[in-house]
């Protein structure tokens, strides 16, 4: 009984009384869910690293591995065998199941880890935003080989160091816990000196991005030679100076998010679909709070239409109910499929999410060459919603580190500035203040296919 009281104490909406079935057994699943995104400069070894881990943890069969090896040899890139595990099936695996960006799952001793995909090419950023907006933690992979680490951090233009950009993006979208996997150490003879140089160069930068030292963990690895991934290293050169945990042990030590089971339902639609079992009006998405079961009445925002949960599936298996933290595919009764769209939020009928037509954001501008002005047109990305919007008012320019106001009503925003702005989307969009509901309060602004700013919602000004 005390446990229940504890849960209810955390409730922010006083009048909301969760139904008893929502809370039952909610602790039965002793392994907690953690959504993890892997980021880093192209060719740092992200796919190799994760492919290897999945293989070592038994998520990829020998047969699949053999097929991958054969295919990658045929294409003349033998070393890419592990990378294929992720890249090849990514789209297929993601389609129709849970989330567009989730490509793989593995388990550690304490956690069920959902790996969010972040492809390394130039289309990466929009996917990463979708991914990072669901991520609880991130692994930043850096290439330790001489020249490569530097290239990931420095440079200009197209090939500009993505290590910086990704770290900044992930943090600006609210991810606090980071593991830095210093990869390809085999290429530098597992040199401690090289590891230290990389750590000492990157650490001040991560601090600037807003990562707290206590939440950043560093681990030397070699994905190619399987050193320090799922077991402690066996390489004498590395063993000589590193006795700490391996990568998967560090993942296991990450703090999973609190599951907001007893808060009103928020189920963010990632993808709309139809299937024989789910019916014509169905979608895949993640339960950010609350719970559903078959027969639950829900209000689908932004349309406001009330529907009934007809069917719940998880990776093709039927479920009777699902709770906060889980990714599910849901079939609905009594609603036209046209009312469902990515970025929509399925809510408790009495506690729908605000549909904002004007809101305030605290932004960080990226390396932009064209300034952002009052009236600038942008593509707005919020969780799975993407729509045109206007920067309607530049409220203030902030000191990027202290957050204090430098100037009211600046005329323009240039690269790497922090500011408060008001956004007017072309249509109402489901959002919440970041401090109330993180996932629904992270935004990115893009223009001409490039991300120009990222930030968090500080105020919902007008709603539909
Ligand atoms: P991604 O773009 O970050 O996903 O990088 P990939 O996984 O595709 O790897 C890029 C290249 O680096 C491939 O040729 C890999 O074989 C190579 N690579 C990955 N990990 C290691 C490593 O630990 N050591 C060495 N020497 N090469 C690696």
Short mmCIF file of C-alpha atoms in Angstrom, two decimals, residues 271-446:
data_model
loop_
_atom_site.label_atom_id
_atom_site.label_comp_id
_atom_site.label_asym_id
_atom_site.label_seq_id
_atom_site.Cartn_x
_atom_site.Cartn_y
_atom_site.Cartn_z
CA UNK A 271 3.83 5.96 -37.53
CA UNK A 272 0.38 5.30 -38.95
CA UNK A 273 -0.36 1.86 -40.38
CA UNK A 274 -3.02 -0.74 -41.00
CA UNK A 275 -2.85 -4.51 -40.76
CA UNK A 276 -5.06 -7.53 -40.71
CA UNK A 277 -4.86 -7.89 -36.95
CA UNK A 278 -4.77 -4.22 -36.00
CA UNK A 279 -7.43 -3.09 -38.47
CA UNK A 280 -7.57 -0.03 -40.72
CA UNK A 281 -7.01 2.65 -38.04
CA UNK A 282 -3.75 1.75 -36.39
CA UNK A 283 -0.47 3.31 -35.37
CA UNK A 284 2.87 2.56 -33.74
CA UNK A 285 4.23 4.70 -30.95
CA UNK A 286 5.59 4.95 -27.45
CA UNK A 287 3.64 5.24 -24.22
CA UNK A 288 5.26 8.17 -22.47
CA UNK A 289 2.87 8.09 -19.53
CA UNK A 290 -0.19 6.28 -18.29
CA UNK A 291 -1.44 2.96 -19.54
CA UNK A 292 -3.93 1.46 -21.99
CA UNK A 293 -5.75 -1.82 -22.24
CA UNK A 294 -8.22 -3.25 -24.68
CA UNK A 295 -11.43 -1.26 -24.38
CA UNK A 296 -9.79 1.94 -23.05
CA UNK A 297 -11.38 5.15 -24.32
CA UNK A 298 -8.80 7.57 -25.66
CA UNK A 299 -8.82 11.07 -27.13
CA UNK A 300 -6.66 11.40 -30.23
CA UNK A 301 -5.01 14.84 -30.47
CA UNK A 302 -4.85 17.25 -32.25
CA UNK A 303 -8.23 16.24 -33.75
CA UNK A 304 -9.85 15.59 -30.36
CA UNK A 305 -11.77 12.56 -31.65
CA UNK A 306 -12.55 9.91 -29.01
CA UNK A 307 -11.88 6.29 -29.97
CA UNK A 308 -11.57 2.89 -28.30
CA UNK A 309 -8.50 0.67 -28.09
CA UNK A 310 -9.29 -2.47 -30.06
CA UNK A 311 -5.97 -4.27 -30.20
CA UNK A 312 -2.45 -3.87 -28.75
CA UNK A 313 0.64 -5.53 -30.21
CA UNK A 314 4.31 -5.51 -29.38
CA UNK A 315 6.67 -6.93 -31.97
CA UNK A 316 3.83 -8.95 -33.39
CA UNK A 317 2.61 -10.32 -30.03
CA UNK A 318 -0.81 -9.49 -28.63
CA UNK A 319 -0.94 -7.67 -25.32
CA UNK A 320 -3.86 -7.15 -22.98
CA UNK A 321 -2.40 -3.92 -21.66
CA UNK A 322 0.65 -1.69 -21.99
CA UNK A 323 2.19 0.91 -19.72
CA UNK A 324 4.47 3.93 -19.77
CA UNK A 325 7.88 3.25 -21.27
CA UNK A 326 6.70 0.67 -23.78
CA UNK A 327 6.60 0.82 -27.56
CA UNK A 328 3.40 -0.61 -29.01
CA UNK A 329 1.31 -0.91 -32.14
CA UNK A 330 -2.33 -0.07 -31.45
CA UNK A 331 -5.51 -0.63 -33.45
CA UNK A 332 -8.41 1.75 -32.74
CA UNK A 333 -12.20 1.50 -33.11
CA UNK A 334 -14.47 4.38 -34.02
CA UNK A 335 -12.02 6.68 -35.72
CA UNK A 336 -11.20 7.43 -39.34
CA UNK A 337 -7.58 6.59 -40.26
CA UNK A 338 -7.31 10.15 -41.60
CA UNK A 339 -7.46 11.43 -38.03
CA UNK A 340 -4.18 9.68 -37.19
CA UNK A 341 -0.82 11.20 -38.10
CA UNK A 342 2.77 11.04 -36.85
CA UNK A 343 3.16 13.66 -34.14
CA UNK A 344 -0.37 13.10 -32.87
CA UNK A 345 -0.78 12.15 -29.23
CA UNK A 346 -3.27 9.63 -27.90
CA UNK A 347 -4.48 10.89 -24.51
CA UNK A 348 -6.79 10.20 -21.58
CA UNK A 349 -10.15 11.67 -22.73
CA UNK A 350 -10.28 14.12 -19.79
CA UNK A 351 -6.62 15.20 -19.91
CA UNK A 352 -5.71 15.92 -23.52
CA UNK A 353 -2.32 17.38 -24.42
CA UNK A 354 -2.31 21.11 -25.32
CA UNK A 355 -2.47 21.86 -29.05
CA UNK A 356 -0.29 24.93 -29.34
CA UNK A 357 -0.64 27.61 -31.99
CA UNK A 358 1.97 29.87 -30.37
CA UNK A 359 4.70 28.88 -27.96
CA UNK A 360 7.99 30.02 -26.52
CA UNK A 361 11.24 28.11 -26.95
CA UNK A 362 14.73 28.44 -25.50
CA UNK A 363 16.99 27.80 -28.47
CA UNK A 364 20.57 27.14 -29.29
CA UNK A 365 21.44 28.08 -32.86
CA UNK A 366 23.90 25.82 -34.67
CA UNK A 367 26.60 26.74 -37.17
CA UNK A 368 24.31 28.80 -39.40
CA UNK A 369 25.48 31.18 -42.11
CA UNK A 370 22.09 32.87 -42.67
CA UNK A 371 20.81 34.58 -39.54
CA UNK A 372 17.39 33.83 -38.05
CA UNK A 373 15.15 36.92 -38.18
CA UNK A 374 11.67 37.82 -36.97
CA UNK A 375 9.43 36.19 -39.58
CA UNK A 376 11.90 33.50 -40.68
CA UNK A 377 10.15 30.43 -42.09
CA UNK A 378 11.37 27.11 -40.70
CA UNK A 379 10.52 23.41 -40.57
CA UNK A 380 9.51 22.60 -37.05
CA UNK A 381 10.33 19.13 -35.64
CA UNK A 382 8.74 18.16 -32.33
CA UNK A 383 8.84 14.47 -31.35
CA UNK A 384 7.31 12.88 -34.47
CA UNK A 385 5.61 16.01 -35.79
CA UNK A 386 7.13 17.89 -38.72
CA UNK A 387 5.46 21.01 -40.05
CA UNK A 388 6.16 24.51 -41.37
CA UNK A 389 6.34 27.29 -38.81
CA UNK A 390 7.35 30.92 -38.40
CA UNK A 391 9.75 32.46 -35.90
CA UNK A 392 7.36 35.20 -34.89
CA UNK A 393 9.24 37.09 -32.23
CA UNK A 394 12.84 37.20 -31.03
CA UNK A 395 12.26 37.75 -27.32
CA UNK A 396 15.78 37.86 -25.91
CA UNK A 397 19.38 36.89 -26.45
CA UNK A 398 20.89 34.83 -23.62
CA UNK A 399 24.34 34.21 -22.29
CA UNK A 400 24.85 30.64 -23.54
CA UNK A 401 26.54 29.47 -20.34
CA UNK A 402 24.80 31.43 -17.58
CA UNK A 403 21.40 31.68 -19.25
CA UNK A 404 21.07 35.35 -18.22
CA UNK A 405 19.54 37.90 -20.62
CA UNK A 406 22.12 39.79 -22.68
CA UNK A 407 19.68 41.80 -24.76
CA UNK A 408 15.91 42.16 -25.23
CA UNK A 409 14.40 41.89 -28.73
CA UNK A 410 17.57 41.17 -30.73
CA UNK A 411 17.29 41.98 -34.46
CA UNK A 412 18.79 38.67 -35.57
CA UNK A 413 20.26 35.40 -34.31
CA UNK A 414 23.57 34.19 -35.69
CA UNK A 415 25.61 31.01 -35.20
CA UNK A 416 25.96 29.42 -31.76
CA UNK A 417 23.72 31.82 -29.89
CA UNK A 418 21.27 31.06 -27.17
CA UNK A 419 17.92 32.85 -27.27
CA UNK A 420 14.26 32.88 -26.34
CA UNK A 421 11.91 33.03 -29.34
CA UNK A 422 8.20 32.66 -30.06
CA UNK A 423 7.13 30.15 -32.67
CA UNK A 424 3.88 30.09 -34.61
CA UNK A 425 3.31 26.75 -36.37
CA UNK A 426 1.15 26.60 -39.52
CA UNK A 427 -1.18 24.25 -37.65
CA UNK A 428 -1.75 23.42 -34.02
CA UNK A 429 0.92 21.08 -32.68
CA UNK A 430 0.83 18.75 -29.64
CA UNK A 431 3.46 19.99 -27.20
CA UNK A 432 4.05 20.53 -23.52
CA UNK A 433 6.47 22.62 -21.52
CA UNK A 434 9.77 20.75 -21.31
CA UNK A 435 9.80 20.76 -17.51
CA UNK A 436 6.31 19.24 -17.44
CA UNK A 437 6.91 16.61 -20.09
CA UNK A 438 10.35 16.28 -21.61
CA UNK A 439 9.58 14.24 -24.67
CA UNK A 440 6.83 16.58 -25.78
CA UNK A 441 8.92 19.67 -25.13
CA UNK A 442 12.01 19.22 -27.29
CA UNK A 443 12.13 20.98 -30.64
CA UNK A 444 14.43 21.39 -33.62
CA UNK A 445 14.20 24.03 -36.34
CA UNK A 446 15.39 23.13 -39.82
#
